[in-house]
PDB file of C-alpha atoms in Angstrom:
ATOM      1  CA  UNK A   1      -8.934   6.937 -69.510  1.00  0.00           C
ATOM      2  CA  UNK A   2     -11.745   7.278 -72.026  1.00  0.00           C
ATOM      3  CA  UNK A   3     -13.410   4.007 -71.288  1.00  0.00           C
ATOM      4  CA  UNK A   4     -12.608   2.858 -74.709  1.00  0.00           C
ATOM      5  CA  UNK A   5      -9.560   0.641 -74.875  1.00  0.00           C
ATOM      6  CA  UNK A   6      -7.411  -0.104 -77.769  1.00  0.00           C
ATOM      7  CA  UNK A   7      -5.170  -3.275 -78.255  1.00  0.00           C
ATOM      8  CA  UNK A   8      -1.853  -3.423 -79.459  1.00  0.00           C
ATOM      9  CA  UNK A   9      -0.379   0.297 -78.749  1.00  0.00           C
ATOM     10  CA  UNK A  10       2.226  -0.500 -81.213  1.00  0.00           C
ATOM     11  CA  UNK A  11       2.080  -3.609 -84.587  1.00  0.00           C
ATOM     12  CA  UNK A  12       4.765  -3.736 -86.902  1.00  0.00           C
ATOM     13  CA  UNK A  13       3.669  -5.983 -89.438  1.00  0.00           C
ATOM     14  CA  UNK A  14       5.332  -6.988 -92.914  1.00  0.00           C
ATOM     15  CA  UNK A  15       3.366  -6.530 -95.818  1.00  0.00           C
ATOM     16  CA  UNK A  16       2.525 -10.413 -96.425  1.00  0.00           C
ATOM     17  CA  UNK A  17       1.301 -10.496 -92.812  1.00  0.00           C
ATOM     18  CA  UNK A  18      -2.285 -11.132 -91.056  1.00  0.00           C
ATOM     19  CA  UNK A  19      -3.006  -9.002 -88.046  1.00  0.00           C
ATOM     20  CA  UNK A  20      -5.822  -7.583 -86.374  1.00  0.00           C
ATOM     21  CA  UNK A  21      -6.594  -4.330 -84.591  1.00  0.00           C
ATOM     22  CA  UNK A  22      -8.960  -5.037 -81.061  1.00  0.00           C
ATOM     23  CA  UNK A  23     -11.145  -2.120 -80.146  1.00  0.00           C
ATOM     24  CA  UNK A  24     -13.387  -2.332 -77.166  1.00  0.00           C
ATOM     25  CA  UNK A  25     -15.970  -0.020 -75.537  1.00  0.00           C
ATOM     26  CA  UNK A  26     -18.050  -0.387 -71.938  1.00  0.00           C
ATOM     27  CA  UNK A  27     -19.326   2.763 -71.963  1.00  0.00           C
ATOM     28  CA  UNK A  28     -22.969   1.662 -73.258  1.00  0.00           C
ATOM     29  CA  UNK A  29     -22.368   3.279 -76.538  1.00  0.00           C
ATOM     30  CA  UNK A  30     -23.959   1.963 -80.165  1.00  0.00           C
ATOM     31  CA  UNK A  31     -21.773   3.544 -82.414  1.00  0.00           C
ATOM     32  CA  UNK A  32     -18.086   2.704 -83.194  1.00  0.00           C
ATOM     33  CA  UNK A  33     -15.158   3.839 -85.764  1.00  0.00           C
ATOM     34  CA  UNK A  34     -12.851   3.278 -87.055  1.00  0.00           C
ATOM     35  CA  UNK A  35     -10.574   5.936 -87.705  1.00  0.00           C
ATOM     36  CA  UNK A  36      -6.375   7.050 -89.526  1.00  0.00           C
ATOM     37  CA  UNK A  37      -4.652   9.263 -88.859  1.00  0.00           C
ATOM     38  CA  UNK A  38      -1.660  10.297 -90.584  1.00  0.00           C
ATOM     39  CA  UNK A  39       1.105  12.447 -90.377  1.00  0.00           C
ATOM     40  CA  UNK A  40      -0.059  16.500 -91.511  1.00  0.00           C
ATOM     41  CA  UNK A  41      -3.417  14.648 -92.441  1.00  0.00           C
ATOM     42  CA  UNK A  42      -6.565  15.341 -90.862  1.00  0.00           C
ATOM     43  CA  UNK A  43      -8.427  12.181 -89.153  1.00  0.00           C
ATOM     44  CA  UNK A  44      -9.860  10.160 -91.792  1.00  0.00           C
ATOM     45  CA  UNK A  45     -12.878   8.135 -91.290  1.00  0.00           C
ATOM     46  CA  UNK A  46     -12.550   4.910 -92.582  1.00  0.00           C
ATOM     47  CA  UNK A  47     -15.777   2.556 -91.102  1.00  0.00           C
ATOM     48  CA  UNK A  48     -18.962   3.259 -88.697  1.00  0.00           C
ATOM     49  CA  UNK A  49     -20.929   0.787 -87.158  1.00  0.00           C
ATOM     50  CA  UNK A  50     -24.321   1.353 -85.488  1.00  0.00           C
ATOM     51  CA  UNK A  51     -25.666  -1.367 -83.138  1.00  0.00           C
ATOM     52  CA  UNK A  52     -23.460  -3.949 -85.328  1.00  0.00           C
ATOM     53  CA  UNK A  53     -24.305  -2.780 -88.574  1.00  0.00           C
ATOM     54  CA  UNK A  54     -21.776  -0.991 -90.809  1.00  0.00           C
ATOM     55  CA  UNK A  55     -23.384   2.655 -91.808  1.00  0.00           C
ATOM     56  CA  UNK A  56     -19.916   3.513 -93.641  1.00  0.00           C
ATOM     57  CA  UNK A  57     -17.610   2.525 -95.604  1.00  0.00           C
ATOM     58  CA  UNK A  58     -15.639   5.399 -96.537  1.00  0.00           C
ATOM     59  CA  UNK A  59     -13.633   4.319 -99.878  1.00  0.00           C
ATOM     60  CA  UNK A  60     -11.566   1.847 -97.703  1.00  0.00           C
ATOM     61  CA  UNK A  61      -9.202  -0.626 -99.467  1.00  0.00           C
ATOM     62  CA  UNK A  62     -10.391  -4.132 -99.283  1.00  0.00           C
ATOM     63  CA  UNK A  63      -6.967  -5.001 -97.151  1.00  0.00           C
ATOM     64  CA  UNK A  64      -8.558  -3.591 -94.320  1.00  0.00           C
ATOM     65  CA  UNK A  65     -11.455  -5.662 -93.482  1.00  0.00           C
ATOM     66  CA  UNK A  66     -13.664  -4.495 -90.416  1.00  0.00           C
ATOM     67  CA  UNK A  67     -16.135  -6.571 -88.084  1.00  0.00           C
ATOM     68  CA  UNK A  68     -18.283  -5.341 -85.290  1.00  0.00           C
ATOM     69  CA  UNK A  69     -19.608  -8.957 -83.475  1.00  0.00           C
ATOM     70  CA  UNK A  70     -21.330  -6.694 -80.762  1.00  0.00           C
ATOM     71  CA  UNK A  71     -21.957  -3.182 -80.093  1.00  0.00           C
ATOM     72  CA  UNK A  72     -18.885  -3.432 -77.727  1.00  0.00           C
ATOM     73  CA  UNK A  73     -16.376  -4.864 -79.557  1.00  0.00           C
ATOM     74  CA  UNK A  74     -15.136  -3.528 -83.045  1.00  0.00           C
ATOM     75  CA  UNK A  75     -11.902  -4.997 -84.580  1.00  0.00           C
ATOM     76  CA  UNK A  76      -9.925  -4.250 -87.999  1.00  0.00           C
ATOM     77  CA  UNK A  77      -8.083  -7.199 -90.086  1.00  0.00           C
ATOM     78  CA  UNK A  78      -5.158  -6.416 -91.392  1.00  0.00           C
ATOM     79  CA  UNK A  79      -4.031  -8.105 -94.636  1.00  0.00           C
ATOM     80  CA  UNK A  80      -1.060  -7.799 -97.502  1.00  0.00           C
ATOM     81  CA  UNK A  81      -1.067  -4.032 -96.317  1.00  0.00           C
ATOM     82  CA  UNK A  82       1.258  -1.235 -97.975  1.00  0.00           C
ATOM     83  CA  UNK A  83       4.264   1.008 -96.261  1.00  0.00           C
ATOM     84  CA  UNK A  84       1.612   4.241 -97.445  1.00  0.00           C
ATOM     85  CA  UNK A  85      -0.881   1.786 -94.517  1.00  0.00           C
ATOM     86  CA  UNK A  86       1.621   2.964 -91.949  1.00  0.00           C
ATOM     87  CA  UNK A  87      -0.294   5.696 -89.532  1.00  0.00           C
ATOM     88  CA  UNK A  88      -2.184   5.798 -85.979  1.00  0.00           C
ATOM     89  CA  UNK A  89      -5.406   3.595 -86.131  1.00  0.00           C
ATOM     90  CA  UNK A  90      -8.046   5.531 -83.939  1.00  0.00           C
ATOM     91  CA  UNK A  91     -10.949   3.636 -82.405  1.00  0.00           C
ATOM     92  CA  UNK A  92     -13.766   5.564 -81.265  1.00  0.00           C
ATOM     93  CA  UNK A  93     -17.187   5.317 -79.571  1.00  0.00           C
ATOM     94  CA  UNK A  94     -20.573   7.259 -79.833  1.00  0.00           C
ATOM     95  CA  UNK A  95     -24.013   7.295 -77.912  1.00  0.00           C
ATOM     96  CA  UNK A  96     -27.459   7.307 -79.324  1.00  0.00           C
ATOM     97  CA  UNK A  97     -27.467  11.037 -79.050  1.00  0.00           C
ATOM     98  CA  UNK A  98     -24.638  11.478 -81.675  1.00  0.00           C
ATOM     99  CA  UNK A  99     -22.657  13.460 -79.518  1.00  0.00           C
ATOM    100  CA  UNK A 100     -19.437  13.177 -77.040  1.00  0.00           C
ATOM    101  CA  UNK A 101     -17.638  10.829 -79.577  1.00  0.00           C
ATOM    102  CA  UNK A 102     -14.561   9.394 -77.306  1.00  0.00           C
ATOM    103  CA  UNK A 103     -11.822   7.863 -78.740  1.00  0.00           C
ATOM    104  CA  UNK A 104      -9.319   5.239 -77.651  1.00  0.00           C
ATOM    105  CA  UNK A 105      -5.391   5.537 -77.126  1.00  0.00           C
ATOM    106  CA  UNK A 106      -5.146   4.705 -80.719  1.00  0.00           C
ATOM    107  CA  UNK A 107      -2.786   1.725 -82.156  1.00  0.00           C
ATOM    108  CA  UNK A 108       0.589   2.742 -84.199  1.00  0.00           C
ATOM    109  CA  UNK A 109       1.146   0.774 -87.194  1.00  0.00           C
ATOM    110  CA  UNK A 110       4.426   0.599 -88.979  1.00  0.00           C
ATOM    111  CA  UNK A 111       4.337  -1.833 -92.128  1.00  0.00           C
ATOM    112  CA  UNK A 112       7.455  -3.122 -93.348  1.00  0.00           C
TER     113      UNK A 112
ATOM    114  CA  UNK B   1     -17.936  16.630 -98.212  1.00  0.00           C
ATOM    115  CA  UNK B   2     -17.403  19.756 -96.825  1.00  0.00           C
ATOM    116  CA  UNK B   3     -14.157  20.716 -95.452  1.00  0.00           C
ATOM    117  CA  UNK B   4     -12.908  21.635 -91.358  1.00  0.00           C
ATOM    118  CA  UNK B   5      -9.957  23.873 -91.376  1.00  0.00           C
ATOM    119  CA  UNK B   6      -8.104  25.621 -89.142  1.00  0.00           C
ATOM    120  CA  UNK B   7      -6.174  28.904 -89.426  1.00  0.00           C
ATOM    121  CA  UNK B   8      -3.031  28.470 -87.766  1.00  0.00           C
ATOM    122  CA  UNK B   9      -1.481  24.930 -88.074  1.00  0.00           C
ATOM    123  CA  UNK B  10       0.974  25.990 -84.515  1.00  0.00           C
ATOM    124  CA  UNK B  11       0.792  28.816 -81.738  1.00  0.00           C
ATOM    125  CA  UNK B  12       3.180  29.481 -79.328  1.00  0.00           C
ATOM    126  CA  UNK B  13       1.756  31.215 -76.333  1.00  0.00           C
ATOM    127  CA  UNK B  14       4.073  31.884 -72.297  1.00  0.00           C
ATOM    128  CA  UNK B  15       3.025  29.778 -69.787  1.00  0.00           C
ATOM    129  CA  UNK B  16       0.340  31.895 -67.992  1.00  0.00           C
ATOM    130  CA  UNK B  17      -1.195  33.480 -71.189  1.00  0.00           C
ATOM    131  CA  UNK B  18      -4.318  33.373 -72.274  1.00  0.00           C
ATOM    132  CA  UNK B  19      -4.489  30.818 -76.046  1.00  0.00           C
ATOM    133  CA  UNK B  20      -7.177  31.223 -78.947  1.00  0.00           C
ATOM    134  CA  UNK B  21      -7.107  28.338 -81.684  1.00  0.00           C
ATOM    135  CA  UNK B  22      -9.275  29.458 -84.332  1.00  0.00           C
ATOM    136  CA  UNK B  23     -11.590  26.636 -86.802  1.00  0.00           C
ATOM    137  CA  UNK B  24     -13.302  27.523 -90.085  1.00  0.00           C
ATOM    138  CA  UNK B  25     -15.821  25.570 -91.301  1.00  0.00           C
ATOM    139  CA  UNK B  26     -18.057  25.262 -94.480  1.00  0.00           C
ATOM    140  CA  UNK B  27     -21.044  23.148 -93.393  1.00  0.00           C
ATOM    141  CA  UNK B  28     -23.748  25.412 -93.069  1.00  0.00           C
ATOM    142  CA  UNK B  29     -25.423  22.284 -91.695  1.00  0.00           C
ATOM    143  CA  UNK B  30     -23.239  21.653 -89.095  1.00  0.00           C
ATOM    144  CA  UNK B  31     -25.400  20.946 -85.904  1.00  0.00           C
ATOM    145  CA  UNK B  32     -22.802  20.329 -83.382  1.00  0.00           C
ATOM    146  CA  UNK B  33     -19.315  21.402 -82.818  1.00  0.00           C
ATOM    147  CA  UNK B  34     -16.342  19.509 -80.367  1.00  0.00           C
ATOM    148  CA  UNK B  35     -12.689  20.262 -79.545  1.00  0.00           C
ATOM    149  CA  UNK B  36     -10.419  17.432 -78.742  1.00  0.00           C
ATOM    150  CA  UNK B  37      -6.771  17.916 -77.797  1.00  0.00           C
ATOM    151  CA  UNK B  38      -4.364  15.476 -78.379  1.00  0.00           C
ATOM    152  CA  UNK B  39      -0.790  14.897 -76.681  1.00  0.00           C
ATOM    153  CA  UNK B  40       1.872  13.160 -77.939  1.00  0.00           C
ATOM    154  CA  UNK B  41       1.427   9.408 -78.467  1.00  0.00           C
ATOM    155  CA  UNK B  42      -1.855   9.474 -77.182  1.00  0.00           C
ATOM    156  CA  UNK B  43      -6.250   9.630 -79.318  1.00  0.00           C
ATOM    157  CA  UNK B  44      -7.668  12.841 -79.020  1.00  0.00           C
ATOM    158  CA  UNK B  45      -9.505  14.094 -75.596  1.00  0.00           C
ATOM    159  CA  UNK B  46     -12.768  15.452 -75.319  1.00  0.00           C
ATOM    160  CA  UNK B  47     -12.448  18.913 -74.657  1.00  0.00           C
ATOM    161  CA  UNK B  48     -15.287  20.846 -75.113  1.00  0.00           C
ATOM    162  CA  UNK B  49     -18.364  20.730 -77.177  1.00  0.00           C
ATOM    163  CA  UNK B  50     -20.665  23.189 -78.297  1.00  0.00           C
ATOM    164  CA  UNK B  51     -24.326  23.382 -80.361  1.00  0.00           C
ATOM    165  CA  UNK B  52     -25.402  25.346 -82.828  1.00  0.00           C
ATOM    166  CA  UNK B  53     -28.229  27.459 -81.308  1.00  0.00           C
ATOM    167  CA  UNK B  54     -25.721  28.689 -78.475  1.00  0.00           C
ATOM    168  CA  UNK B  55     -22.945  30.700 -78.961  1.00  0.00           C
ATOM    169  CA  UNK B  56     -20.836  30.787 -76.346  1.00  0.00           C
ATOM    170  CA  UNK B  57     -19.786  27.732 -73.998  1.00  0.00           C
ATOM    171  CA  UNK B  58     -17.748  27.730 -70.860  1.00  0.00           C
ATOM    172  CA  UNK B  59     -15.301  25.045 -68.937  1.00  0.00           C
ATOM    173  CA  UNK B  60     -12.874  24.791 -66.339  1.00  0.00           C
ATOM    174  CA  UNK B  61     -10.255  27.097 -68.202  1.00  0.00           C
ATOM    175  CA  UNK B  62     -12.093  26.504 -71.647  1.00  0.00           C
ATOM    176  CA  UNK B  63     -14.387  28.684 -73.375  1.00  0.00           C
ATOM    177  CA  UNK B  64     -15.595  27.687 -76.906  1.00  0.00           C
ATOM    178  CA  UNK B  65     -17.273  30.584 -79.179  1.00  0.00           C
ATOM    179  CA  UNK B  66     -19.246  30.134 -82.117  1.00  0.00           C
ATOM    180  CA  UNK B  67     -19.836  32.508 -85.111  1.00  0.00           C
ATOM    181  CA  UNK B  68     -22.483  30.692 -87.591  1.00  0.00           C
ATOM    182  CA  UNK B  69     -22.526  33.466 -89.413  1.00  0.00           C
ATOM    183  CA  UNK B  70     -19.288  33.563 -90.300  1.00  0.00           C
ATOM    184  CA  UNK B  71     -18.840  29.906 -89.799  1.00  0.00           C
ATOM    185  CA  UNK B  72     -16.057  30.163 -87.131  1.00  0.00           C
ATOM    186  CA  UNK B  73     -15.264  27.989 -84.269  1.00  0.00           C
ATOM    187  CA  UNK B  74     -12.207  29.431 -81.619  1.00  0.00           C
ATOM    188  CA  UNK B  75     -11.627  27.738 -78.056  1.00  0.00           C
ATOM    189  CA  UNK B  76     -10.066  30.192 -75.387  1.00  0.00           C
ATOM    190  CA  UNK B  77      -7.976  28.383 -72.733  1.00  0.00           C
ATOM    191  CA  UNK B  78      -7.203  30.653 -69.986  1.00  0.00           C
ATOM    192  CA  UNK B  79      -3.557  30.966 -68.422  1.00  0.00           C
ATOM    193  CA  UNK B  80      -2.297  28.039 -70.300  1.00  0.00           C
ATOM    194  CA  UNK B  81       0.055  25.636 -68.926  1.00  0.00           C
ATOM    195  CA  UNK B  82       2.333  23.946 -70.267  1.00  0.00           C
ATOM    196  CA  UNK B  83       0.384  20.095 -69.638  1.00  0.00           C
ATOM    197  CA  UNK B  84      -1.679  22.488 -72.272  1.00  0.00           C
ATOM    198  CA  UNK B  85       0.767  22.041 -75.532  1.00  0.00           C
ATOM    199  CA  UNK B  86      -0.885  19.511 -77.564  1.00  0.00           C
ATOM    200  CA  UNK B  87      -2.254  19.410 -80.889  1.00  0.00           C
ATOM    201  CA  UNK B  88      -6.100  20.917 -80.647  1.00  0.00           C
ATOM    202  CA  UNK B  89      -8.607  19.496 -83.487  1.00  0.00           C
ATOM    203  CA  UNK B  90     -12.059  21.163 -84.029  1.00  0.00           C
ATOM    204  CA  UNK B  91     -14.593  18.733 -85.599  1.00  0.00           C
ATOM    205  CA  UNK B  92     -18.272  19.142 -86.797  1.00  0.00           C
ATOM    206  CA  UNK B  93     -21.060  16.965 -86.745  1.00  0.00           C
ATOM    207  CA  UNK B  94     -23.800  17.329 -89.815  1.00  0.00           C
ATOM    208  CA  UNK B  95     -27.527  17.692 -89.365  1.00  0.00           C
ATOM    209  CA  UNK B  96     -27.539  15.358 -86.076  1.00  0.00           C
ATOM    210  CA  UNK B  97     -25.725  12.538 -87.922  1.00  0.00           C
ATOM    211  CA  UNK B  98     -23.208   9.843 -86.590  1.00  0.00           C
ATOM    212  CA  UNK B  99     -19.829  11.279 -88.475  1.00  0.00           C
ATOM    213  CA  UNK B 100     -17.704  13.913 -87.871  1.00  0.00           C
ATOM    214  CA  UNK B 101     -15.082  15.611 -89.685  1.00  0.00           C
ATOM    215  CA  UNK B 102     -12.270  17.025 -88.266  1.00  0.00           C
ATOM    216  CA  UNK B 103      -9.758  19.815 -89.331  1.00  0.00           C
ATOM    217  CA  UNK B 104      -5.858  19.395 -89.553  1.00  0.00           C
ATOM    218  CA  UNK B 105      -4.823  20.498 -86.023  1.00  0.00           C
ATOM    219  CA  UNK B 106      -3.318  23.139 -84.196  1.00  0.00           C
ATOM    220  CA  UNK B 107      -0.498  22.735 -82.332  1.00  0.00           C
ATOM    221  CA  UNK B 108       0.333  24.260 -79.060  1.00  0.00           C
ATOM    222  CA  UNK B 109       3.378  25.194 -77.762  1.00  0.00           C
ATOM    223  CA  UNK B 110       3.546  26.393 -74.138  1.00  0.00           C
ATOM    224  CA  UNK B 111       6.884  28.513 -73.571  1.00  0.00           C
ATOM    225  CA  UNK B 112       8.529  28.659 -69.876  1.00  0.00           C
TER     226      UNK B 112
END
């Protein structure tokens, strides 16, 4: 247990769908991310909040909508996403020293 | 941005062996190093981390090395086991920032 918790484990979600990914932290921590990973890919960052604000936006598709209403709490809203979205969403947590990033159990995402 | 890779995508090592998973990086900027391992169906784990004015870090059966001047990153796990096989990701931080990239993965396979 990492101390940051991830809800669903599993979605499988057609591609007209609405979901939304849950992410939450109690470990004190201001950072958060969101983070794929797909098969024989290397973890790709997709968002980073600090204390609520979003410091990154790495090139994400506008289907995949982020908000951060507290530095404990980070969700991801899923919407009219492609098969190619299917992968691992990783949440993960930081402290103000930047290091020790711990991540949560992660949520598998089929879209169908 | 600069690139995390790692040498040998999968190592097989006997149960009671010592492992080395090798990491190359580029970032000459890179501040802060970490190795996560991650099992099946589960986020990475927080391994071991190391910073980039020491050299040499030690766990409970985990020693990280670092070579800046070759711009190398291995973690030693003594007499592996096999709760050990897992998929072991090196990741750099850059200049004390809040992201990290991470390399493909190594996976480990503990024989009996």
């Amino acid at each position: 247990e990492t101390g940051v918790t991830q809800t669903p484990r599993h979605l499988v979600m057609g591609m007209t769908n609405k979901k939304s990914l849950k992410c939450e932290q109690h470990l004190g921590h201001n950072a958060m991310y969101w983070y794929k990973q797909s098969a024989k890919k290397p973890l790709e960052l997709m968002f980073v909040y600090n204390f609520k604000e979003q410091t990154e936006n790495n090139s994400v598709p506008s289907r995949f909508s982020p908000e951060c209403p507290n530095s404990s709490h980070l969700f991801l809203h899923l919407h009219t996403l492609q098969p190619e979205d299917s992968a691992l969403y990783l949440c993960a947590s930081m402290g103000q020293l930047n290091t020790e990033a711990f991540f949560g159990q992660g949520t598998r995402l089929t879209v169908v | 941005g600069e690139s995390v890779g790692l040498h040998l995508p999968t190592l097989s090592v006997q149960e009671g062996d010592n492992s080395i998973i090798n990491c190359a990086y580029s970032n000459s900027a890179s501040d802060y190093f970490i190795w996560y391992k991650q099992e099946s169906g589960k986020g990475p784990q927080f391994i071991i981390d190391i910073r980039s004015n020491m050299d040499k870090r030690q766990g409970q059966r985990v020693t990280v090395l670092l070579n800046k001047t070759v711009k190398h990153l291995s973690l030693q796990i003594a007499a592996t086991q096999p709760g050990d096989s897992a998929v072991y990701f090196c990741a750099e931080r850059e200049n004390y920032g809040q992201n990290f990239v991470f390399g493909p993965g190594t996976r480990l396979s503990v024989l009996p």
